[in-house]
Short mmCIF file of C-alpha atoms in Angstrom, two decimals:
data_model
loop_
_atom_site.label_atom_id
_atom_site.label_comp_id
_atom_site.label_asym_id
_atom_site.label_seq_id
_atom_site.Cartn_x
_atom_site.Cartn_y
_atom_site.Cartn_z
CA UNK A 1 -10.13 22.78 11.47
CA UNK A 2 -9.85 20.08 8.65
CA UNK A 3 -9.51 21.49 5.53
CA UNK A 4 -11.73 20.22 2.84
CA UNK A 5 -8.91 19.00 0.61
CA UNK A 6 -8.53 16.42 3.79
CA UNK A 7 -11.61 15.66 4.31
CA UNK A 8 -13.05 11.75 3.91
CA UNK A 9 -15.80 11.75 1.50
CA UNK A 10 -17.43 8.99 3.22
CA UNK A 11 -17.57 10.52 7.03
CA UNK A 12 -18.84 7.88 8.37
CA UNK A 13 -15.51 5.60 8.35
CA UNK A 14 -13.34 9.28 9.18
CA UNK A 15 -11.35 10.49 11.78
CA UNK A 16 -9.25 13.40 12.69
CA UNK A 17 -8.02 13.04 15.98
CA UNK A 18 -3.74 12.99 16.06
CA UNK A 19 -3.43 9.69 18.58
CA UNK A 20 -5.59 7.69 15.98
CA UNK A 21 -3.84 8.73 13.13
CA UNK A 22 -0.10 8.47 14.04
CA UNK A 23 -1.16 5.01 15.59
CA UNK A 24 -1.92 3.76 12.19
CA UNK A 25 1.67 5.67 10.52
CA UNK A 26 3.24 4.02 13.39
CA UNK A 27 2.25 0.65 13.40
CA UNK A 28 2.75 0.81 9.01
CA UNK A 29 5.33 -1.22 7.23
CA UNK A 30 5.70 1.15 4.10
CA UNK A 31 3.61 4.14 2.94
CA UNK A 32 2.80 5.33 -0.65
CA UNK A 33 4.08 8.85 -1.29
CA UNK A 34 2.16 10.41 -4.07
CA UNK A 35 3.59 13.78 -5.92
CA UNK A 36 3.25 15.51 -9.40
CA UNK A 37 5.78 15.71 -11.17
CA UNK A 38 5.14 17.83 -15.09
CA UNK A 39 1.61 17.28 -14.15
CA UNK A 40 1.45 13.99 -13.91
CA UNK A 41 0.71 12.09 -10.47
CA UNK A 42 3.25 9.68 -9.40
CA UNK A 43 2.61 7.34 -6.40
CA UNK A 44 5.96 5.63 -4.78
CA UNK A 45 6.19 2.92 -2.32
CA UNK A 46 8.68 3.81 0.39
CA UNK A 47 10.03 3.51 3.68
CA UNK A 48 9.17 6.37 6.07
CA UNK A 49 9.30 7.52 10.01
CA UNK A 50 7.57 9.79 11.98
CA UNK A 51 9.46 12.16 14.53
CA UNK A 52 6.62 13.78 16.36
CA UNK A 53 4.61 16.15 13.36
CA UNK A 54 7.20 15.34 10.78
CA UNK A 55 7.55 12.65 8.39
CA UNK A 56 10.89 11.48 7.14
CA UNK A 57 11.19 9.87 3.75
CA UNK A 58 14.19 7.63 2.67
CA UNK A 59 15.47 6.89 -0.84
CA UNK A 60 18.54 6.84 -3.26
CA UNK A 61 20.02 10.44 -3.69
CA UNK A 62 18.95 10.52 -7.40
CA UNK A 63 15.69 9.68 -7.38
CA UNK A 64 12.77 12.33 -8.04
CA UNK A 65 11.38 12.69 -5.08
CA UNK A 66 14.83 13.56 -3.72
CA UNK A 67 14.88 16.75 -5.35
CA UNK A 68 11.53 18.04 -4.48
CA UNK A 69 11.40 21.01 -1.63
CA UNK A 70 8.43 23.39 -1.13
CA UNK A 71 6.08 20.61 -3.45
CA UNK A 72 2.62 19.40 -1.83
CA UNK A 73 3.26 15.46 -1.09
CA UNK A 74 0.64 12.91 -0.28
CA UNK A 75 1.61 9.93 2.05
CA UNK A 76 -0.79 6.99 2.62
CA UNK A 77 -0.53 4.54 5.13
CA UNK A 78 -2.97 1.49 4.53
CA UNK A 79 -3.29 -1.79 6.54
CA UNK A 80 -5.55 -4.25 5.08
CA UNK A 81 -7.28 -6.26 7.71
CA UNK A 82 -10.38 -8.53 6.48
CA UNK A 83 -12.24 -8.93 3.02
CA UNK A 84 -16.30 -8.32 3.72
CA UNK A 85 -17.98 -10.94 2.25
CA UNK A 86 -21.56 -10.35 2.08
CA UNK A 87 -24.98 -11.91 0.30
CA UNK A 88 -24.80 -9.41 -2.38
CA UNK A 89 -21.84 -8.27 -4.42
CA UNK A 90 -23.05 -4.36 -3.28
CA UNK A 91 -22.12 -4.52 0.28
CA UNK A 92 -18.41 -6.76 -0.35
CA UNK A 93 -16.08 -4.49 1.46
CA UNK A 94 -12.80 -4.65 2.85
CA UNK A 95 -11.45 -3.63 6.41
CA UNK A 96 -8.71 -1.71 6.59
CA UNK A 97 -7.32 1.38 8.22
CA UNK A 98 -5.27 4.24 6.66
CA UNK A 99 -3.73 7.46 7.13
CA UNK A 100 -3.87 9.97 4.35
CA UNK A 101 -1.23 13.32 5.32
CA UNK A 102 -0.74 15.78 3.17
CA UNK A 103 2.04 18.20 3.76
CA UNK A 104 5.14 19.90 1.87
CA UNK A 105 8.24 18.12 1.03
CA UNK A 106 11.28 19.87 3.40
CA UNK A 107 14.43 19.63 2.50
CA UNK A 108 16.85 18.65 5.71
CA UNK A 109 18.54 20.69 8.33
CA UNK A 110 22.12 19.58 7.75
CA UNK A 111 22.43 18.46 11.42
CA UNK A 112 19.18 16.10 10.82
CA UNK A 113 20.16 13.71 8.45
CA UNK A 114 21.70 10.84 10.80
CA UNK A 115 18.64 11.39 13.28
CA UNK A 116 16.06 11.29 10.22
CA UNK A 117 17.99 8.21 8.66
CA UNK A 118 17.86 6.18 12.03
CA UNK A 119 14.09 6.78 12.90
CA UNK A 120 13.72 5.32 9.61
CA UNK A 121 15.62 2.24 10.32
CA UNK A 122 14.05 1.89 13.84
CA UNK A 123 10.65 2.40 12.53
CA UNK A 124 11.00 -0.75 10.22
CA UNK A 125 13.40 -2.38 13.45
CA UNK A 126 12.94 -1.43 16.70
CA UNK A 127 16.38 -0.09 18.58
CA UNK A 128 18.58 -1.64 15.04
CA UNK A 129 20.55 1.75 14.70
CA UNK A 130 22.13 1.63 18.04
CA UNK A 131 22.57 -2.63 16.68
CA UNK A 132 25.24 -1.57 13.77
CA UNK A 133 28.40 0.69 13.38
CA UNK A 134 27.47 4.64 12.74
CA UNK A 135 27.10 5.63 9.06
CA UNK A 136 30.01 7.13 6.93
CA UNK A 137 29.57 10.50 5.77
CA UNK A 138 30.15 8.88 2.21
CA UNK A 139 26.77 6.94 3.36
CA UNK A 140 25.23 9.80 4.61
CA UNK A 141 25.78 11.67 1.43
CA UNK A 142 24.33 8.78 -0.65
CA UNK A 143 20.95 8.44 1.34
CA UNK A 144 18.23 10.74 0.19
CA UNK A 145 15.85 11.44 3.10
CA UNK A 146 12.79 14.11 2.77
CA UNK A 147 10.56 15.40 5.24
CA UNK A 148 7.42 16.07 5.34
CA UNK A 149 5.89 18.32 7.77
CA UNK A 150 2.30 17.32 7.97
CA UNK A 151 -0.46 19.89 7.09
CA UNK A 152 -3.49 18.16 7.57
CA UNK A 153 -4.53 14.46 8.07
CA UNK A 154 -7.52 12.10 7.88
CA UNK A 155 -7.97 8.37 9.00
CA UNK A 156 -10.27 5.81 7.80
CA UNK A 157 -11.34 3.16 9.61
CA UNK A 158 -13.61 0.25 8.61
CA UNK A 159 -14.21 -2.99 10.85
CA UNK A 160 -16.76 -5.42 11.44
CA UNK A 161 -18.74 -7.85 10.07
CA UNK A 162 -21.20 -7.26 6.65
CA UNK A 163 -23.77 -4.96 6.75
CA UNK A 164 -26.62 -6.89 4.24
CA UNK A 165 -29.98 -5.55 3.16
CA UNK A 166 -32.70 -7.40 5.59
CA UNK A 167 -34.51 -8.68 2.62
CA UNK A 168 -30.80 -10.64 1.94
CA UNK A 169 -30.74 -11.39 5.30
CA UNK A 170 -33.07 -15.12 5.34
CA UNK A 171 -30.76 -16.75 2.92
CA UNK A 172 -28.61 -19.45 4.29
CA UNK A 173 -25.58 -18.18 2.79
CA UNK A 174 -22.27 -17.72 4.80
CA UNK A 175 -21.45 -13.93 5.33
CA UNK A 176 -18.90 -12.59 7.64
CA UNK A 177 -14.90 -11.35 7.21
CA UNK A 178 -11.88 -13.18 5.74
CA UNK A 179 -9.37 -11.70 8.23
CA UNK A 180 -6.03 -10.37 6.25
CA UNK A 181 -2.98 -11.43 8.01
CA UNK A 182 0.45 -9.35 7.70
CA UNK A 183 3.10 -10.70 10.27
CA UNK A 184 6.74 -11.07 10.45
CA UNK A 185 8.16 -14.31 10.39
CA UNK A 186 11.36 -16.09 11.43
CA UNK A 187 14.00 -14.50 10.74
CA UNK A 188 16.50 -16.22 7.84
CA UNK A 189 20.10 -15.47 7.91
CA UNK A 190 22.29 -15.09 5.12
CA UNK A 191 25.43 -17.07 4.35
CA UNK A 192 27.86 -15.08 6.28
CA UNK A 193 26.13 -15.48 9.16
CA UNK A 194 28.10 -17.82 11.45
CA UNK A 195 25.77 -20.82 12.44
CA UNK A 196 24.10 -20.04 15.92
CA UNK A 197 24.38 -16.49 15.95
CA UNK A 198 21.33 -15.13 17.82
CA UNK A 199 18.70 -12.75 15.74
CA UNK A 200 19.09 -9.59 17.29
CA UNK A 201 16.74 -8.08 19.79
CA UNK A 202 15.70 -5.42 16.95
CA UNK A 203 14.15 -8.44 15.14
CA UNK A 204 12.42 -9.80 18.09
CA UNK A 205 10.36 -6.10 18.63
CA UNK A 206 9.68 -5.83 14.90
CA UNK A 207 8.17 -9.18 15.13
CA UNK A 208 6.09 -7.61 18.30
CA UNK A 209 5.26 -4.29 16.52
CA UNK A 210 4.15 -5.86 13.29
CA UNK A 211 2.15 -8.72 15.04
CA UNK A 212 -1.37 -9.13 12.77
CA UNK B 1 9.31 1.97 -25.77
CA UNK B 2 8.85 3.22 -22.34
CA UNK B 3 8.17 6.98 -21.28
CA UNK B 4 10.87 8.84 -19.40
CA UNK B 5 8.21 9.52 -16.87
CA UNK B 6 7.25 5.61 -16.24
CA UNK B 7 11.40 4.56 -15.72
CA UNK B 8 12.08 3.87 -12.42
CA UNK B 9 15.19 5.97 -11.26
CA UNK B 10 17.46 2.54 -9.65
CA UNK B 11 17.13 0.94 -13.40
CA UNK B 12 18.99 -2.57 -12.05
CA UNK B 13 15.79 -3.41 -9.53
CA UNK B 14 13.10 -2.81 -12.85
CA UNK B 15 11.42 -4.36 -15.17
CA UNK B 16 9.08 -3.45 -17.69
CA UNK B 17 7.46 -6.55 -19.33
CA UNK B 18 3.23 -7.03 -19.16
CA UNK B 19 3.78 -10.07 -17.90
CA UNK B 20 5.97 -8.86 -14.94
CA UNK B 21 3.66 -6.20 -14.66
CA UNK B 22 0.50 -8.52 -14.89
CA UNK B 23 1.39 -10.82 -12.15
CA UNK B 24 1.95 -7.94 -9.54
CA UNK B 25 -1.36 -6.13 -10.21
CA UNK B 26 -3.17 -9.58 -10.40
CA UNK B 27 -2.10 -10.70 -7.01
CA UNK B 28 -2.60 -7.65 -5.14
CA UNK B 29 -5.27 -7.03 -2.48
CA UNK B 30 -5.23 -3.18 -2.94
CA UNK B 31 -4.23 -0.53 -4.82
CA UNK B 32 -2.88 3.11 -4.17
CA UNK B 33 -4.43 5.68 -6.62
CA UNK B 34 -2.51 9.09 -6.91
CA UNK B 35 -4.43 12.11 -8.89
CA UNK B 36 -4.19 15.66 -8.75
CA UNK B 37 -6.58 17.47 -7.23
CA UNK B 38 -6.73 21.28 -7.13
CA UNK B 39 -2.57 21.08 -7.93
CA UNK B 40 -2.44 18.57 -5.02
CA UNK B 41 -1.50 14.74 -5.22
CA UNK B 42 -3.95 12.69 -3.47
CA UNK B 43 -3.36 9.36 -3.03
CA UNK B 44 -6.90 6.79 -2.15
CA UNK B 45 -6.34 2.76 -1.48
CA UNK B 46 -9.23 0.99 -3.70
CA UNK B 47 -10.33 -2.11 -4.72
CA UNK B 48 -9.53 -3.15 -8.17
CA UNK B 49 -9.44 -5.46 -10.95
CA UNK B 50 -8.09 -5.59 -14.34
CA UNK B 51 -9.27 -7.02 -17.27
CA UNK B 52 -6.97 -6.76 -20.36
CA UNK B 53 -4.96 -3.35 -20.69
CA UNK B 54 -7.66 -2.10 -18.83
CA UNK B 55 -8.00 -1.26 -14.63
CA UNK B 56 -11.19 -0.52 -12.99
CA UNK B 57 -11.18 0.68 -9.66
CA UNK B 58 -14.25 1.05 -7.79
CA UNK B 59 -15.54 3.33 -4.51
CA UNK B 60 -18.68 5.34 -3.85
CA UNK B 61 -20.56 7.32 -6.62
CA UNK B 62 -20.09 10.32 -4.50
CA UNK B 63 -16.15 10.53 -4.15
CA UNK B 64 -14.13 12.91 -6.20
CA UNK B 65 -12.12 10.30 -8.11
CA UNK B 66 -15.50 8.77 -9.68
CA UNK B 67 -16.17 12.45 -11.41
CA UNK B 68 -13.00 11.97 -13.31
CA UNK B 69 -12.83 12.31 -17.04
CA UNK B 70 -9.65 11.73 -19.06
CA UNK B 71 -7.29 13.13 -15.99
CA UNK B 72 -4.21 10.88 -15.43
CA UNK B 73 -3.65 8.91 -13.04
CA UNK B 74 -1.26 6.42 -10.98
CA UNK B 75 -2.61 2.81 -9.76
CA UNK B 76 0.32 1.30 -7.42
CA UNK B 77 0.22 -2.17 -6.22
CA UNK B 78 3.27 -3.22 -4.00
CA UNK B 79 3.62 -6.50 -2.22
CA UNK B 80 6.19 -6.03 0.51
CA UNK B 81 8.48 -9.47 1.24
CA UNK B 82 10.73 -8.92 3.51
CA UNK B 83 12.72 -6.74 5.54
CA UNK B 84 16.81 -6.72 4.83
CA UNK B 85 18.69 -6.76 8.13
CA UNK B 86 22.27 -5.99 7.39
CA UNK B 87 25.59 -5.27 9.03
CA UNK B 88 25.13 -1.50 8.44
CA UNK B 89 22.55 0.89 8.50
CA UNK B 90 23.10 2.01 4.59
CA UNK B 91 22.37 -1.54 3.51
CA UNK B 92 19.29 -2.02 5.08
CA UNK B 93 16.34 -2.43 2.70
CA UNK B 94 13.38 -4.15 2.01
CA UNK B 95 12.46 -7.05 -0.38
CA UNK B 96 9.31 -5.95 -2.38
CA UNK B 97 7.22 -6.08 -6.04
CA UNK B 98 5.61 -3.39 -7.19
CA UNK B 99 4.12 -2.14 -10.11
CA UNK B 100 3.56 1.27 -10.96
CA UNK B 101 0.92 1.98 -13.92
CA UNK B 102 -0.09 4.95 -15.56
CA UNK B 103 -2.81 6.13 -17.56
CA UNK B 104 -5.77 8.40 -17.88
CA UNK B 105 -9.26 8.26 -16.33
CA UNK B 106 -12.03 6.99 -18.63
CA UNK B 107 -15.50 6.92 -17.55
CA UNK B 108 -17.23 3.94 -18.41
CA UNK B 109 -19.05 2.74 -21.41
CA UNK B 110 -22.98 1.77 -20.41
CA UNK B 111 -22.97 -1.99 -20.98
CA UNK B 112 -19.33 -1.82 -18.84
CA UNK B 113 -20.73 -0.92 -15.29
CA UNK B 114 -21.72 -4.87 -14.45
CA UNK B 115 -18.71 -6.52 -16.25
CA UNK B 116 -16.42 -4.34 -14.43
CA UNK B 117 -17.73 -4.70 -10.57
CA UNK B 118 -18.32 -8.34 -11.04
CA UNK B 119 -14.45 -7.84 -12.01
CA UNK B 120 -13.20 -6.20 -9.23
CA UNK B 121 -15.81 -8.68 -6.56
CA UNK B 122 -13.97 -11.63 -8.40
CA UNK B 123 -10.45 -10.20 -7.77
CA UNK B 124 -10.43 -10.40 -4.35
CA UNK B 125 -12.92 -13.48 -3.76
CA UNK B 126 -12.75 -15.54 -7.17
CA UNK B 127 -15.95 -16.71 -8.59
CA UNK B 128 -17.99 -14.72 -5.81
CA UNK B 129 -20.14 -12.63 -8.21
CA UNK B 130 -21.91 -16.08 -9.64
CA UNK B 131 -22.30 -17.26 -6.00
CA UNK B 132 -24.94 -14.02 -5.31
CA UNK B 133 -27.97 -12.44 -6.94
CA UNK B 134 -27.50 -10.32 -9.52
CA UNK B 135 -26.71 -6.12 -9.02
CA UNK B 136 -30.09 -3.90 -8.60
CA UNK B 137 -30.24 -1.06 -10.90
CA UNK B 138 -30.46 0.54 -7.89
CA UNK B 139 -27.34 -0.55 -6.60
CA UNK B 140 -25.33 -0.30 -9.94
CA UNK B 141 -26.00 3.26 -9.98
CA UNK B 142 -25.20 3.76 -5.90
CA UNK B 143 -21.76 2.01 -7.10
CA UNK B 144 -18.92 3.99 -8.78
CA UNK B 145 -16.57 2.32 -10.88
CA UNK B 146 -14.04 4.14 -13.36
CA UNK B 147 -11.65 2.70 -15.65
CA UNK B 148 -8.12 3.61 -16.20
CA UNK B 149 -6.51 2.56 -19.72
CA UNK B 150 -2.76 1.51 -18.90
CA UNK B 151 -0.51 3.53 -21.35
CA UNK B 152 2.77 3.17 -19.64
CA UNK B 153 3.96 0.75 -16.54
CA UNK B 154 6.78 -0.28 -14.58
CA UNK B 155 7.61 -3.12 -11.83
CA UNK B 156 10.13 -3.01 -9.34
CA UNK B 157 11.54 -6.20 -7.36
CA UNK B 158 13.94 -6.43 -5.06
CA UNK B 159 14.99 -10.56 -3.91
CA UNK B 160 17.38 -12.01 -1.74
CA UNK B 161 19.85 -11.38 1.21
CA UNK B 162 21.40 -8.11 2.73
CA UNK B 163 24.30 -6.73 -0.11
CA UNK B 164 26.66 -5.50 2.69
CA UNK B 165 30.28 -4.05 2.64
CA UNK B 166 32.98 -6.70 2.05
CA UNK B 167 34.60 -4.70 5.03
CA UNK B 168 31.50 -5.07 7.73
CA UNK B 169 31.74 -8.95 6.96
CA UNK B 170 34.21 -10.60 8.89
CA UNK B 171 31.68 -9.47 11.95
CA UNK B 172 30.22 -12.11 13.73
CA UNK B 173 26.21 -10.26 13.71
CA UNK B 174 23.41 -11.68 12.12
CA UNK B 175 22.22 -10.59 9.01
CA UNK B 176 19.33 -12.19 6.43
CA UNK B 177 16.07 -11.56 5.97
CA UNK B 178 12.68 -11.13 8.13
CA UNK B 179 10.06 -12.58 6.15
CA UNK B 180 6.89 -10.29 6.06
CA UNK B 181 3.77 -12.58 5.47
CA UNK B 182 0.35 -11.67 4.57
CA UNK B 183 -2.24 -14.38 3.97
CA UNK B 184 -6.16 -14.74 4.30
CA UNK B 185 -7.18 -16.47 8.10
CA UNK B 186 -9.61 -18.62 8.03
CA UNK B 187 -13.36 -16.87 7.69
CA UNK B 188 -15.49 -15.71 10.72
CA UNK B 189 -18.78 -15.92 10.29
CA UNK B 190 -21.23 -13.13 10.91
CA UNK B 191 -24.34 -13.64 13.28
CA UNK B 192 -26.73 -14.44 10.43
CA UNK B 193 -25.07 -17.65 9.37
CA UNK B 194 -26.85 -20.52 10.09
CA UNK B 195 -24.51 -22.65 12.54
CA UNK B 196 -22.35 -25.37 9.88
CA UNK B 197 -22.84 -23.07 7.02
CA UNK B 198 -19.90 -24.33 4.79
CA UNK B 199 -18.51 -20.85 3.51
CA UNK B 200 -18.66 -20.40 -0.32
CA UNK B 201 -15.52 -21.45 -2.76
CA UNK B 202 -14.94 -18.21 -3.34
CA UNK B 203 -13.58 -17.92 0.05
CA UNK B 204 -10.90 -21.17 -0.50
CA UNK B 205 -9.91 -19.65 -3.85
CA UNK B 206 -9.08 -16.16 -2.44
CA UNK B 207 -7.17 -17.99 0.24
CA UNK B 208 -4.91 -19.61 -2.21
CA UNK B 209 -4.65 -17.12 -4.45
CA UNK B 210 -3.10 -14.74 -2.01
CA UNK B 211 -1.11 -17.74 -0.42
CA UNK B 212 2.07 -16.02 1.17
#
């Protein structure tokens, strides 16, 4: 059962089902991590993995989300895909998909810090943490990472081109979608980089995961 | 002076000028919108607009974030750049803007309802509201739009190459920076445009206003 906390307001565009919804956490670059904090709602962009039904959360050590354990957390995961243009201002949309979880913030288990910290890393670069040297428990001690084990989810889905009133319909006006493109691109090294140094084959699956 | 709440906790990546601030909200495609809902953070991706000191977000009359009445809020807009491939794990990151606003829920004033969706139609597709007919009564009232009045804000940019250890340097590995790129494609038009239907300025002016 949903809850009706979770639940889209406009069912039409909803879904519940697990496979469509950790598709679209999956295939995110960044989420936005809402919490309240002296009654106020805050709403964070940050980096984030999913290990089966939890959600791991990565920032600096001080920051306020850091500190949070037991506290309801939002995370939204939104991929813009096409602006709806239409005859009439009321039926300008967008396409997008997102994944709204809500959960409770969880601190770690002290032997799931390195595990959380390098599904985070993959997640943004395919196969990078097996790439670099292991982290330094001085590192380790200076990454904040939070989880989230999710409570309840929704999905939202729109697609497709606009849907006009018929009596807008005989105009000769263009209507259909300006696609939204988000892609990785080449790769440009720094300055310590020595010249012909291949990208490494993390970059080359982020560039395949991300693909528009 | 800026609240304690609206200070971003890594003070050397944040900025709190309007213009800063401006720029990011005014080139975004979407916003995330955090409020508190029966003492849980929600967090919604809407369209959006601003106009002065003053945001107006807009979604269905029906969803629970139009029925809001001086409640606060958080509107965050966040741009993501690029994705910081270093020589370690810790020093991975990811090149972003965002700006974080805060303020309270104000419904709107009667002679504010047009003004504001033609606001939010003309942020993502410049000039589109003069290229259709004007809003039914009908439709104005099937269309909720709420404003938010911005009393505190905050950006938050990170630029530029990996910052790694001076000892994970002399490596020979790649490190830099993977471009992340979103742009407007070029427009697909719908079944009920006419064959060599040139598609409205609008279109070319969203395209190069969200330019990569």
């Amino acid at each position: 059962m949903v809850p009706d906390y979770a639940r889209a307001r406009q069912g039409k565009r909803a879904a519940y089902d697990e496979a469509t919804i950790h598709a679209i956490l999956d295939s995110g670059l960044v989420g936005h991590v809402g919490f309240v904090a002296d009654a106020r709602p805050m709403v964070i962009p940050m980096a984030y993995a999913r290990v089966g039904s939890t959600l791991y959360l990565h920032g600096a050590s001080k920051t306020r989300i850091m500190g949070l354990d037991g506290q309801k957390l939002c995370l939204t995961v939104t991929q813009l895909t096409g602006i709806v243009v239409a005859r009439s201002s009321f039926h300008h949309s967008v396409n997008y998909r997102c994944a709204i979880v809500h959960g409770y913030a969880r601190k770690l288990r002290d032997n799931e810090h390195a595990e959380a910290l390098d599904a985070i890393t993959d997640h943004l670069l395919p196969g990078r943490s097996a790439e670099v040297r292991p982290m330094t428990s001085q590192e380790l001690k200076a990454t904040g990472v939070i989880a989230i084990e999710i409570e309840a989810a929704s999905a939202k889905i729109r697609t497709g081109p606009p849907v006009d009133d018929a009596a807008d319909l005989p105009s000769t006006s263009w209507g259909g979608v300006v696609p939204v493109v988000t892609a990785l691109g080449t790769g440009v090294q720094d300055g310590h980089t020595p010249d012909n140094t291949a990208a490494p084959a993390s970059l080359r699956k982020a560039q395949m995961k991300f693909l528009a």
